[in-house]
């Protein structure tokens, strides 16, 4: 629990991230009585708003973004924490109004702004004397920098100003319940722990598909694209959890050092890039606000990777993510090798498969073979499908990612935040992808919205005798 009163200051409080994720997460914490009464939330923005009008602008987001039914009483309690402060983050003079001059306060800042502003805000906080009293931590939203070199420079600057132990680099996927569950499934079950290697695993797929487009984030997205927006952080986190060796314990140091080992040894074999096109009423990416009419930015990425690690050498690993697809689903599919020997060959058993469903459905699906009931000797796939999110209590009890992570940061728990080493490696990986794009002259494929992405991504797997495992595979097995 916190010892000192906390002041939480959000820079970029009229942006998409704050409305969509941060405020609903804070509101949910209030629903669970997890916001300390003394907590002050200062929302900084350039717009001319009062605390009252700011809250009004946030209301619909709280209503639709919360996993709990909206309650006036909770909202009234929540509103009391919020103060809106109109200021320009680039104006040093404006920062004087933030200075509490109280050494008995903990400060936590959230930089929900483009990375170009990280250094300016940090410098201005320092130069205006804001960092002189009390303790000061900072939560950094991705991307950490505009490119590899900028990220390194920025990291140095911010470490000097705040100190590494006060920097919380957020990757909200780490706050998702089922990602935390990957290690449990892998290492708490002899069945999976024993066969988690190239002798038993034929292929691994990771899918993160989204139905939404880029929303109001044209300017940011033009710079980031899907590689920086999704692959570099969220997908690599997932991948490293799937491939990493057993950590000594659950400390961030042990886990992240094993993740780092994975990231050091991945190589790209194929890269497919796509961009969503106009379909019916849905705009093409190039028609979105603040997007160049001939933009070459990718909104879809499919990758084939291989790892150097002896345990997985030769196992094809496919990753895909895209916007404006026909399904919102994040899941990991592990396909096992067929059983050797002739005993069942003529009965064509299907390959066993484990699917870890991350979101929006949370659960674990395991497909295996059994005898079909009847007089004949027939084999049929059956499945065990544990649907964690189907259980009402669980849906309510499972905190959303930002909710968990903000609560952890308020309690100074850095377990689920990324260290610099990891971030540095993910930047290097993103650079190798960009280089790969140039070296192999990878074309941008236009794909219709509301479909399954570019055909080339299907062909990539088909050439290897495989196909993408659909999120609703459940239907295929015999129950
Ligand atoms: C964010 C990306 O980090 O993750 C967004 O910037 C993306 O573009 C979002 O939509 C996806 O998160 P989730 O939790 O909805 O899968």
PDB file of N, CA and C in Angstrom, residues 342-423:
ATOM      1  N   UNK A 342       2.859 -46.527 -37.356  1.00  0.00           N
ATOM      2  CA  UNK A 342       1.758 -46.872 -38.255  1.00  0.00           C
ATOM      3  C   UNK A 342       0.450 -47.209 -37.549  1.00  0.00           C
ATOM      4  N   UNK A 343       0.487 -47.296 -36.226  1.00  0.00           N
ATOM      5  CA  UNK A 343      -0.686 -47.786 -35.507  1.00  0.00           C
ATOM      6  C   UNK A 343      -1.977 -47.071 -35.870  1.00  0.00           C
ATOM      7  N   UNK A 344      -1.879 -45.752 -35.970  1.00  0.00           N
ATOM      8  CA  UNK A 344      -3.097 -44.986 -36.231  1.00  0.00           C
ATOM      9  C   UNK A 344      -3.081 -44.258 -37.569  1.00  0.00           C
ATOM     10  N   UNK A 345      -1.989 -44.416 -38.290  1.00  0.00           N
ATOM     11  CA  UNK A 345      -1.810 -43.607 -39.485  1.00  0.00           C
ATOM     12  C   UNK A 345      -3.009 -43.678 -40.441  1.00  0.00           C
ATOM     13  N   UNK A 346      -3.524 -44.896 -40.648  1.00  0.00           N
ATOM     14  CA  UNK A 346      -4.627 -45.080 -41.608  1.00  0.00           C
ATOM     15  C   UNK A 346      -5.912 -44.398 -41.122  1.00  0.00           C
ATOM     16  N   UNK A 347      -5.972 -44.057 -39.851  1.00  0.00           N
ATOM     17  CA  UNK A 347      -7.194 -43.422 -39.326  1.00  0.00           C
ATOM     18  C   UNK A 347      -7.079 -41.895 -39.322  1.00  0.00           C
ATOM     19  N   UNK A 348      -5.969 -41.418 -39.853  1.00  0.00           N
ATOM     20  CA  UNK A 348      -5.739 -39.984 -40.035  1.00  0.00           C
ATOM     21  C   UNK A 348      -6.072 -39.133 -38.791  1.00  0.00           C
ATOM     22  N   UNK A 349      -5.389 -39.399 -37.687  1.00  0.00           N
ATOM     23  CA  UNK A 349      -5.659 -38.549 -36.519  1.00  0.00           C
ATOM     24  C   UNK A 349      -5.223 -37.107 -36.787  1.00  0.00           C
ATOM     25  N   UNK A 350      -5.916 -36.178 -36.191  1.00  0.00           N
ATOM     26  CA  UNK A 350      -5.512 -34.772 -36.390  1.00  0.00           C
ATOM     27  C   UNK A 350      -4.390 -34.425 -35.425  1.00  0.00           C
ATOM     28  N   UNK A 351      -3.680 -33.366 -35.778  1.00  0.00           N
ATOM     29  CA  UNK A 351      -2.581 -32.987 -34.889  1.00  0.00           C
ATOM     30  C   UNK A 351      -3.131 -32.337 -33.627  1.00  0.00           C
ATOM     31  N   UNK A 352      -2.472 -32.621 -32.530  1.00  0.00           N
ATOM     32  CA  UNK A 352      -2.904 -31.974 -31.290  1.00  0.00           C
ATOM     33  C   UNK A 352      -2.580 -30.484 -31.360  1.00  0.00           C
ATOM     34  N   UNK A 353      -3.374 -29.753 -30.687  1.00  0.00           N
ATOM     35  CA  UNK A 353      -3.180 -28.301 -30.759  1.00  0.00           C
ATOM     36  C   UNK A 353      -3.586 -27.656 -29.442  1.00  0.00           C
ATOM     37  N   UNK A 354      -2.777 -26.706 -29.032  1.00  0.00           N
ATOM     38  CA  UNK A 354      -3.094 -25.944 -27.825  1.00  0.00           C
ATOM     39  C   UNK A 354      -3.301 -24.498 -28.240  1.00  0.00           C
ATOM     40  N   UNK A 355      -4.421 -23.936 -27.852  1.00  0.00           N
ATOM     41  CA  UNK A 355      -4.638 -22.512 -28.160  1.00  0.00           C
ATOM     42  C   UNK A 355      -4.802 -21.748 -26.852  1.00  0.00           C
ATOM     43  N   UNK A 356      -3.993 -20.725 -26.697  1.00  0.00           N
ATOM     44  CA  UNK A 356      -4.141 -19.882 -25.509  1.00  0.00           C
ATOM     45  C   UNK A 356      -4.848 -18.619 -25.975  1.00  0.00           C
ATOM     46  N   UNK A 357      -6.058 -18.431 -25.466  1.00  0.00           N
ATOM     47  CA  UNK A 357      -6.856 -17.286 -25.919  1.00  0.00           C
ATOM     48  C   UNK A 357      -6.617 -16.119 -24.969  1.00  0.00           C
ATOM     49  N   UNK A 358      -6.103 -15.052 -25.542  1.00  0.00           N
ATOM     50  CA  UNK A 358      -5.720 -13.905 -24.706  1.00  0.00           C
ATOM     51  C   UNK A 358      -6.879 -12.918 -24.569  1.00  0.00           C
ATOM     52  N   UNK A 359      -7.498 -12.569 -25.702  1.00  0.00           N
ATOM     53  CA  UNK A 359      -8.578 -11.575 -25.646  1.00  0.00           C
ATOM     54  C   UNK A 359      -9.335 -11.560 -26.976  1.00  0.00           C
ATOM     55  N   UNK A 360     -10.598 -11.160 -27.023  1.00  0.00           N
ATOM     56  CA  UNK A 360     -11.426 -10.829 -25.869  1.00  0.00           C
ATOM     57  C   UNK A 360     -11.838 -12.080 -25.092  1.00  0.00           C
ATOM     58  N   UNK A 361     -11.880 -13.249 -25.762  1.00  0.00           N
ATOM     59  CA  UNK A 361     -12.137 -14.466 -25.002  1.00  0.00           C
ATOM     60  C   UNK A 361     -10.856 -14.841 -24.283  1.00  0.00           C
ATOM     61  N   UNK A 362     -10.990 -15.229 -23.049  1.00  0.00           N
ATOM     62  CA  UNK A 362      -9.821 -15.702 -22.298  1.00  0.00           C
ATOM     63  C   UNK A 362     -10.031 -17.178 -22.034  1.00  0.00           C
ATOM     64  N   UNK A 363      -9.044 -17.975 -22.348  1.00  0.00           N
ATOM     65  CA  UNK A 363      -9.215 -19.385 -22.053  1.00  0.00           C
ATOM     66  C   UNK A 363      -8.126 -20.233 -22.684  1.00  0.00           C
ATOM     67  N   UNK A 364      -8.291 -21.519 -22.568  1.00  0.00           N
ATOM     68  CA  UNK A 364      -7.326 -22.458 -23.120  1.00  0.00           C
ATOM     69  C   UNK A 364      -8.103 -23.564 -23.820  1.00  0.00           C
ATOM     70  N   UNK A 365      -7.700 -23.832 -25.038  1.00  0.00           N
ATOM     71  CA  UNK A 365      -8.358 -24.864 -25.827  1.00  0.00           C
ATOM     72  C   UNK A 365      -7.305 -25.907 -26.147  1.00  0.00           C
ATOM     73  N   UNK A 366      -7.628 -27.148 -25.919  1.00  0.00           N
ATOM     74  CA  UNK A 366      -6.675 -28.211 -26.236  1.00  0.00           C
ATOM     75  C   UNK A 366      -7.381 -29.269 -27.060  1.00  0.00           C
ATOM     76  N   UNK A 367      -6.858 -29.518 -28.253  1.00  0.00           N
ATOM     77  CA  UNK A 367      -7.465 -30.519 -29.120  1.00  0.00           C
ATOM     78  C   UNK A 367      -6.588 -31.766 -29.150  1.00  0.00           C
ATOM     79  N   UNK A 368      -7.205 -32.903 -28.985  1.00  0.00           N
ATOM     80  CA  UNK A 368      -6.455 -34.159 -29.045  1.00  0.00           C
ATOM     81  C   UNK A 368      -7.344 -35.229 -29.668  1.00  0.00           C
ATOM     82  N   UNK A 369      -6.828 -36.441 -29.771  1.00  0.00           N
ATOM     83  CA  UNK A 369      -7.589 -37.490 -30.462  1.00  0.00           C
ATOM     84  C   UNK A 369      -8.172 -38.502 -29.495  1.00  0.00           C
ATOM     85  N   UNK A 370      -9.337 -39.003 -29.850  1.00  0.00           N
ATOM     86  CA  UNK A 370      -9.956 -40.046 -29.037  1.00  0.00           C
ATOM     87  C   UNK A 370     -10.683 -40.995 -29.987  1.00  0.00           C
ATOM     88  N   UNK A 371     -11.125 -42.080 -29.456  1.00  0.00           N
ATOM     89  CA  UNK A 371     -11.867 -43.016 -30.299  1.00  0.00           C
ATOM     90  C   UNK A 371     -13.291 -42.511 -30.470  1.00  0.00           C
ATOM     91  N   UNK A 372     -13.776 -42.584 -31.685  1.00  0.00           N
ATOM     92  CA  UNK A 372     -15.155 -42.189 -31.924  1.00  0.00           C
ATOM     93  C   UNK A 372     -16.055 -43.298 -31.370  1.00  0.00           C
ATOM     94  N   UNK A 373     -17.055 -42.968 -30.587  1.00  0.00           N
ATOM     95  CA  UNK A 373     -17.895 -44.041 -30.027  1.00  0.00           C
ATOM     96  C   UNK A 373     -18.546 -44.868 -31.132  1.00  0.00           C
ATOM     97  N   UNK A 374     -18.583 -46.145 -30.969  1.00  0.00           N
ATOM     98  CA  UNK A 374     -19.205 -47.004 -31.980  1.00  0.00           C
ATOM     99  C   UNK A 374     -18.420 -48.281 -32.146  1.00  0.00           C
ATOM    100  N   UNK A 375     -18.877 -49.123 -33.042  1.00  0.00           N
ATOM    101  CA  UNK A 375     -18.245 -50.428 -33.197  1.00  0.00           C
ATOM    102  C   UNK A 375     -16.944 -50.357 -33.988  1.00  0.00           C
ATOM    103  N   UNK A 376     -16.874 -49.391 -34.899  1.00  0.00           N
ATOM    104  CA  UNK A 376     -15.672 -49.321 -35.750  1.00  0.00           C
ATOM    105  C   UNK A 376     -14.537 -48.624 -35.001  1.00  0.00           C
ATOM    106  N   UNK A 377     -13.321 -48.935 -35.435  1.00  0.00           N
ATOM    107  CA  UNK A 377     -12.162 -48.260 -34.849  1.00  0.00           C
ATOM    108  C   UNK A 377     -11.941 -46.960 -35.613  1.00  0.00           C
ATOM    109  N   UNK A 378     -12.414 -45.892 -35.068  1.00  0.00           N
ATOM    110  CA  UNK A 378     -12.256 -44.593 -35.737  1.00  0.00           C
ATOM    111  C   UNK A 378     -11.695 -43.580 -34.754  1.00  0.00           C
ATOM    112  N   UNK A 379     -10.948 -42.667 -35.329  1.00  0.00           N
ATOM    113  CA  UNK A 379     -10.356 -41.633 -34.471  1.00  0.00           C
ATOM    114  C   UNK A 379     -11.054 -40.310 -34.736  1.00  0.00           C
ATOM    115  N   UNK A 380     -11.295 -39.574 -33.695  1.00  0.00           N
ATOM    116  CA  UNK A 380     -11.927 -38.275 -33.894  1.00  0.00           C
ATOM    117  C   UNK A 380     -11.279 -37.231 -32.972  1.00  0.00           C
ATOM    118  N   UNK A 381     -11.154 -36.008 -33.469  1.00  0.00           N
ATOM    119  CA  UNK A 381     -10.575 -34.994 -32.582  1.00  0.00           C
ATOM    120  C   UNK A 381     -11.601 -34.585 -31.516  1.00  0.00           C
ATOM    121  N   UNK A 382     -11.155 -34.437 -30.311  1.00  0.00           N
ATOM    122  CA  UNK A 382     -12.026 -33.924 -29.252  1.00  0.00           C
ATOM    123  C   UNK A 382     -11.306 -32.736 -28.618  1.00  0.00           C
ATOM    124  N   UNK A 383     -12.034 -31.962 -27.890  1.00  0.00           N
ATOM    125  CA  UNK A 383     -11.354 -30.798 -27.327  1.00  0.00           C
ATOM    126  C   UNK A 383     -11.752 -30.563 -25.886  1.00  0.00           C
ATOM    127  N   UNK A 384     -10.803 -29.988 -25.200  1.00  0.00           N
ATOM    128  CA  UNK A 384     -11.091 -29.464 -23.876  1.00  0.00           C
ATOM    129  C   UNK A 384     -11.032 -27.965 -24.049  1.00  0.00           C
ATOM    130  N   UNK A 385     -12.065 -27.308 -23.661  1.00  0.00           N
ATOM    131  CA  UNK A 385     -12.128 -25.874 -23.916  1.00  0.00           C
ATOM    132  C   UNK A 385     -12.443 -25.160 -22.608  1.00  0.00           C
ATOM    133  N   UNK A 386     -11.423 -24.625 -22.003  1.00  0.00           N
ATOM    134  CA  UNK A 386     -11.637 -23.912 -20.747  1.00  0.00           C
ATOM    135  C   UNK A 386     -11.862 -22.443 -21.069  1.00  0.00           C
ATOM    136  N   UNK A 387     -13.080 -22.012 -20.853  1.00  0.00           N
ATOM    137  CA  UNK A 387     -13.392 -20.621 -21.180  1.00  0.00           C
ATOM    138  C   UNK A 387     -13.418 -19.804 -19.900  1.00  0.00           C
ATOM    139  N   UNK A 388     -12.312 -19.175 -19.645  1.00  0.00           N
ATOM    140  CA  UNK A 388     -12.202 -18.405 -18.395  1.00  0.00           C
ATOM    141  C   UNK A 388     -13.165 -17.221 -18.381  1.00  0.00           C
ATOM    142  N   UNK A 389     -13.279 -16.572 -19.562  1.00  0.00           N
ATOM    143  CA  UNK A 389     -14.102 -15.360 -19.588  1.00  0.00           C
ATOM    144  C   UNK A 389     -15.591 -15.659 -19.666  1.00  0.00           C
ATOM    145  N   UNK A 390     -15.955 -16.945 -19.877  1.00  0.00           N
ATOM    146  CA  UNK A 390     -17.391 -17.261 -19.924  1.00  0.00           C
ATOM    147  C   UNK A 390     -17.985 -17.245 -18.523  1.00  0.00           C
ATOM    148  N   UNK A 391     -17.115 -17.446 -17.559  1.00  0.00           N
ATOM    149  CA  UNK A 391     -17.628 -17.524 -16.200  1.00  0.00           C
ATOM    150  C   UNK A 391     -17.865 -16.096 -15.721  1.00  0.00           C
ATOM    151  N   UNK A 392     -19.091 -15.766 -15.444  1.00  0.00           N
ATOM    152  CA  UNK A 392     -19.470 -14.388 -15.145  1.00  0.00           C
ATOM    153  C   UNK A 392     -18.565 -13.776 -14.081  1.00  0.00           C
ATOM    154  N   UNK A 393     -18.369 -14.506 -13.011  1.00  0.00           N
ATOM    155  CA  UNK A 393     -17.550 -14.006 -11.899  1.00  0.00           C
ATOM    156  C   UNK A 393     -16.154 -13.610 -12.397  1.00  0.00           C
ATOM    157  N   UNK A 394     -15.639 -14.453 -13.305  1.00  0.00           N
ATOM    158  CA  UNK A 394     -14.283 -14.182 -13.770  1.00  0.00           C
ATOM    159  C   UNK A 394     -14.220 -12.922 -14.600  1.00  0.00           C
ATOM    160  N   UNK A 395     -15.260 -12.726 -15.405  1.00  0.00           N
ATOM    161  CA  UNK A 395     -15.276 -11.532 -16.253  1.00  0.00           C
ATOM    162  C   UNK A 395     -15.209 -10.290 -15.360  1.00  0.00           C
ATOM    163  N   UNK A 396     -15.945 -10.360 -14.286  1.00  0.00           N
ATOM    164  CA  UNK A 396     -15.972  -9.220 -13.372  1.00  0.00           C
ATOM    165  C   UNK A 396     -14.676  -9.135 -12.558  1.00  0.00           C
ATOM    166  N   UNK A 397     -14.130 -10.313 -12.238  1.00  0.00           N
ATOM    167  CA  UNK A 397     -12.943 -10.298 -11.388  1.00  0.00           C
ATOM    168  C   UNK A 397     -11.646 -10.024 -12.131  1.00  0.00           C
ATOM    169  N   UNK A 398     -11.660 -10.247 -13.437  1.00  0.00           N
ATOM    170  CA  UNK A 398     -10.411 -10.073 -14.184  1.00  0.00           C
ATOM    171  C   UNK A 398     -10.167  -8.590 -14.432  1.00  0.00           C
ATOM    172  N   UNK A 399      -9.146  -8.027 -13.832  1.00  0.00           N
ATOM    173  CA  UNK A 399      -8.917  -6.615 -14.089  1.00  0.00           C
ATOM    174  C   UNK A 399      -8.449  -6.390 -15.509  1.00  0.00           C
ATOM    175  N   UNK A 400      -8.810  -5.273 -16.078  1.00  0.00           N
ATOM    176  CA  UNK A 400      -8.297  -4.980 -17.400  1.00  0.00           C
ATOM    177  C   UNK A 400      -6.842  -4.547 -17.287  1.00  0.00           C
ATOM    178  N   UNK A 401      -6.133  -4.648 -18.451  1.00  0.00           N
ATOM    179  CA  UNK A 401      -4.690  -4.465 -18.401  1.00  0.00           C
ATOM    180  C   UNK A 401      -4.272  -3.137 -17.767  1.00  0.00           C
ATOM    181  N   UNK A 402      -4.843  -2.042 -18.231  1.00  0.00           N
ATOM    182  CA  UNK A 402      -4.413  -0.743 -17.702  1.00  0.00           C
ATOM    183  C   UNK A 402      -4.775  -0.595 -16.228  1.00  0.00           C
ATOM    184  N   UNK A 403      -5.855  -1.215 -15.849  1.00  0.00           N
ATOM    185  CA  UNK A 403      -6.295  -1.145 -14.459  1.00  0.00           C
ATOM    186  C   UNK A 403      -5.237  -1.796 -13.559  1.00  0.00           C
ATOM    187  N   UNK A 404      -4.839  -2.986 -13.964  1.00  0.00           N
ATOM    188  CA  UNK A 404      -3.836  -3.710 -13.186  1.00  0.00           C
ATOM    189  C   UNK A 404      -2.523  -2.917 -13.143  1.00  0.00           C
ATOM    190  N   UNK A 405      -2.109  -2.414 -14.321  1.00  0.00           N
ATOM    191  CA  UNK A 405      -0.792  -1.775 -14.398  1.00  0.00           C
ATOM    192  C   UNK A 405      -0.766  -0.448 -13.636  1.00  0.00           C
ATOM    193  N   UNK A 406      -1.852   0.320 -13.726  1.00  0.00           N
ATOM    194  CA  UNK A 406      -1.878   1.578 -12.976  1.00  0.00           C
ATOM    195  C   UNK A 406      -1.856   1.293 -11.479  1.00  0.00           C
ATOM    196  N   UNK A 407      -2.625   0.318 -11.084  1.00  0.00           N
ATOM    197  CA  UNK A 407      -2.648  -0.036  -9.667  1.00  0.00           C
ATOM    198  C   UNK A 407      -1.249  -0.464  -9.198  1.00  0.00           C
ATOM    199  N   UNK A 408      -0.563  -1.251 -10.031  1.00  0.00           N
ATOM    200  CA  UNK A 408       0.802  -1.679  -9.684  1.00  0.00           C
ATOM    201  C   UNK A 408       1.722  -0.470  -9.561  1.00  0.00           C
ATOM    202  N   UNK A 409       1.632   0.438 -10.519  1.00  0.00           N
ATOM    203  CA  UNK A 409       2.519   1.611 -10.480  1.00  0.00           C
ATOM    204  C   UNK A 409       2.204   2.464  -9.244  1.00  0.00           C
ATOM    205  N   UNK A 410       0.929   2.604  -8.904  1.00  0.00           N
ATOM    206  CA  UNK A 410       0.578   3.372  -7.696  1.00  0.00           C
ATOM    207  C   UNK A 410       1.205   2.721  -6.462  1.00  0.00           C
ATOM    208  N   UNK A 411       1.354   1.402  -6.527  1.00  0.00           N
ATOM    209  CA  UNK A 411       1.926   0.680  -5.386  1.00  0.00           C
ATOM    210  C   UNK A 411       3.416   0.379  -5.570  1.00  0.00           C
ATOM    211  N   UNK A 412       4.017   1.049  -6.548  1.00  0.00           N
ATOM    212  CA  UNK A 412       5.460   0.950  -6.816  1.00  0.00           C
ATOM    213  C   UNK A 412       5.915  -0.475  -7.126  1.00  0.00           C
ATOM    214  N   UNK A 413       5.032  -1.238  -7.751  1.00  0.00           N
ATOM    215  CA  UNK A 413       5.380  -2.609  -8.116  1.00  0.00           C
ATOM    216  C   UNK A 413       5.737  -2.626  -9.605  1.00  0.00           C
ATOM    217  N   UNK A 414       7.014  -2.911  -9.912  1.00  0.00           N
ATOM    218  CA  UNK A 414       7.472  -2.817 -11.303  1.00  0.00           C
ATOM    219  C   UNK A 414       7.472  -4.161 -12.035  1.00  0.00           C
ATOM    220  N   UNK A 415       6.911  -5.180 -11.421  1.00  0.00           N
ATOM    221  CA  UNK A 415       6.994  -6.520 -12.010  1.00  0.00           C
ATOM    222  C   UNK A 415       6.521  -6.569 -13.467  1.00  0.00           C
ATOM    223  N   UNK A 416       5.441  -5.895 -13.763  1.00  0.00           N
ATOM    224  CA  UNK A 416       4.877  -6.019 -15.115  1.00  0.00           C
ATOM    225  C   UNK A 416       5.274  -4.872 -16.044  1.00  0.00           C
ATOM    226  N   UNK A 417       6.347  -4.202 -15.703  1.00  0.00           N
ATOM    227  CA  UNK A 417       6.821  -3.125 -16.585  1.00  0.00           C
ATOM    228  C   UNK A 417       8.136  -3.561 -17.232  1.00  0.00           C
ATOM    229  N   UNK A 418       8.353  -3.042 -18.420  1.00  0.00           N
ATOM    230  CA  UNK A 418       9.469  -3.527 -19.231  1.00  0.00           C
ATOM    231  C   UNK A 418      10.775  -2.811 -18.883  1.00  0.00           C
ATOM    232  N   UNK A 419      11.859  -3.571 -18.812  1.00  0.00           N
ATOM    233  CA  UNK A 419      13.136  -2.903 -18.546  1.00  0.00           C
ATOM    234  C   UNK A 419      13.765  -2.404 -19.857  1.00  0.00           C
ATOM    235  N   UNK A 420      14.777  -1.591 -19.715  1.00  0.00           N
ATOM    236  CA  UNK A 420      15.362  -0.956 -20.892  1.00  0.00           C
ATOM    237  C   UNK A 420      15.975  -1.965 -21.866  1.00  0.00           C
ATOM    238  N   UNK A 421      16.614  -3.001 -21.316  1.00  0.00           N
ATOM    239  CA  UNK A 421      17.222  -4.021 -22.162  1.00  0.00           C
ATOM    240  C   UNK A 421      16.252  -4.596 -23.185  1.00  0.00           C
ATOM    241  N   UNK A 422      15.063  -4.895 -22.684  1.00  0.00           N
ATOM    242  CA  UNK A 422      14.022  -5.457 -23.551  1.00  0.00           C
ATOM    243  C   UNK A 422      13.638  -4.449 -24.627  1.00  0.00           C
ATOM    244  N   UNK A 423      13.414  -3.229 -24.174  1.00  0.00           N
ATOM    245  CA  UNK A 423      12.969  -2.203 -25.111  1.00  0.00           C
ATOM    246  C   UNK A 423      14.029  -1.989 -26.195  1.00  0.00           C
TER     247      UNK A 423
END
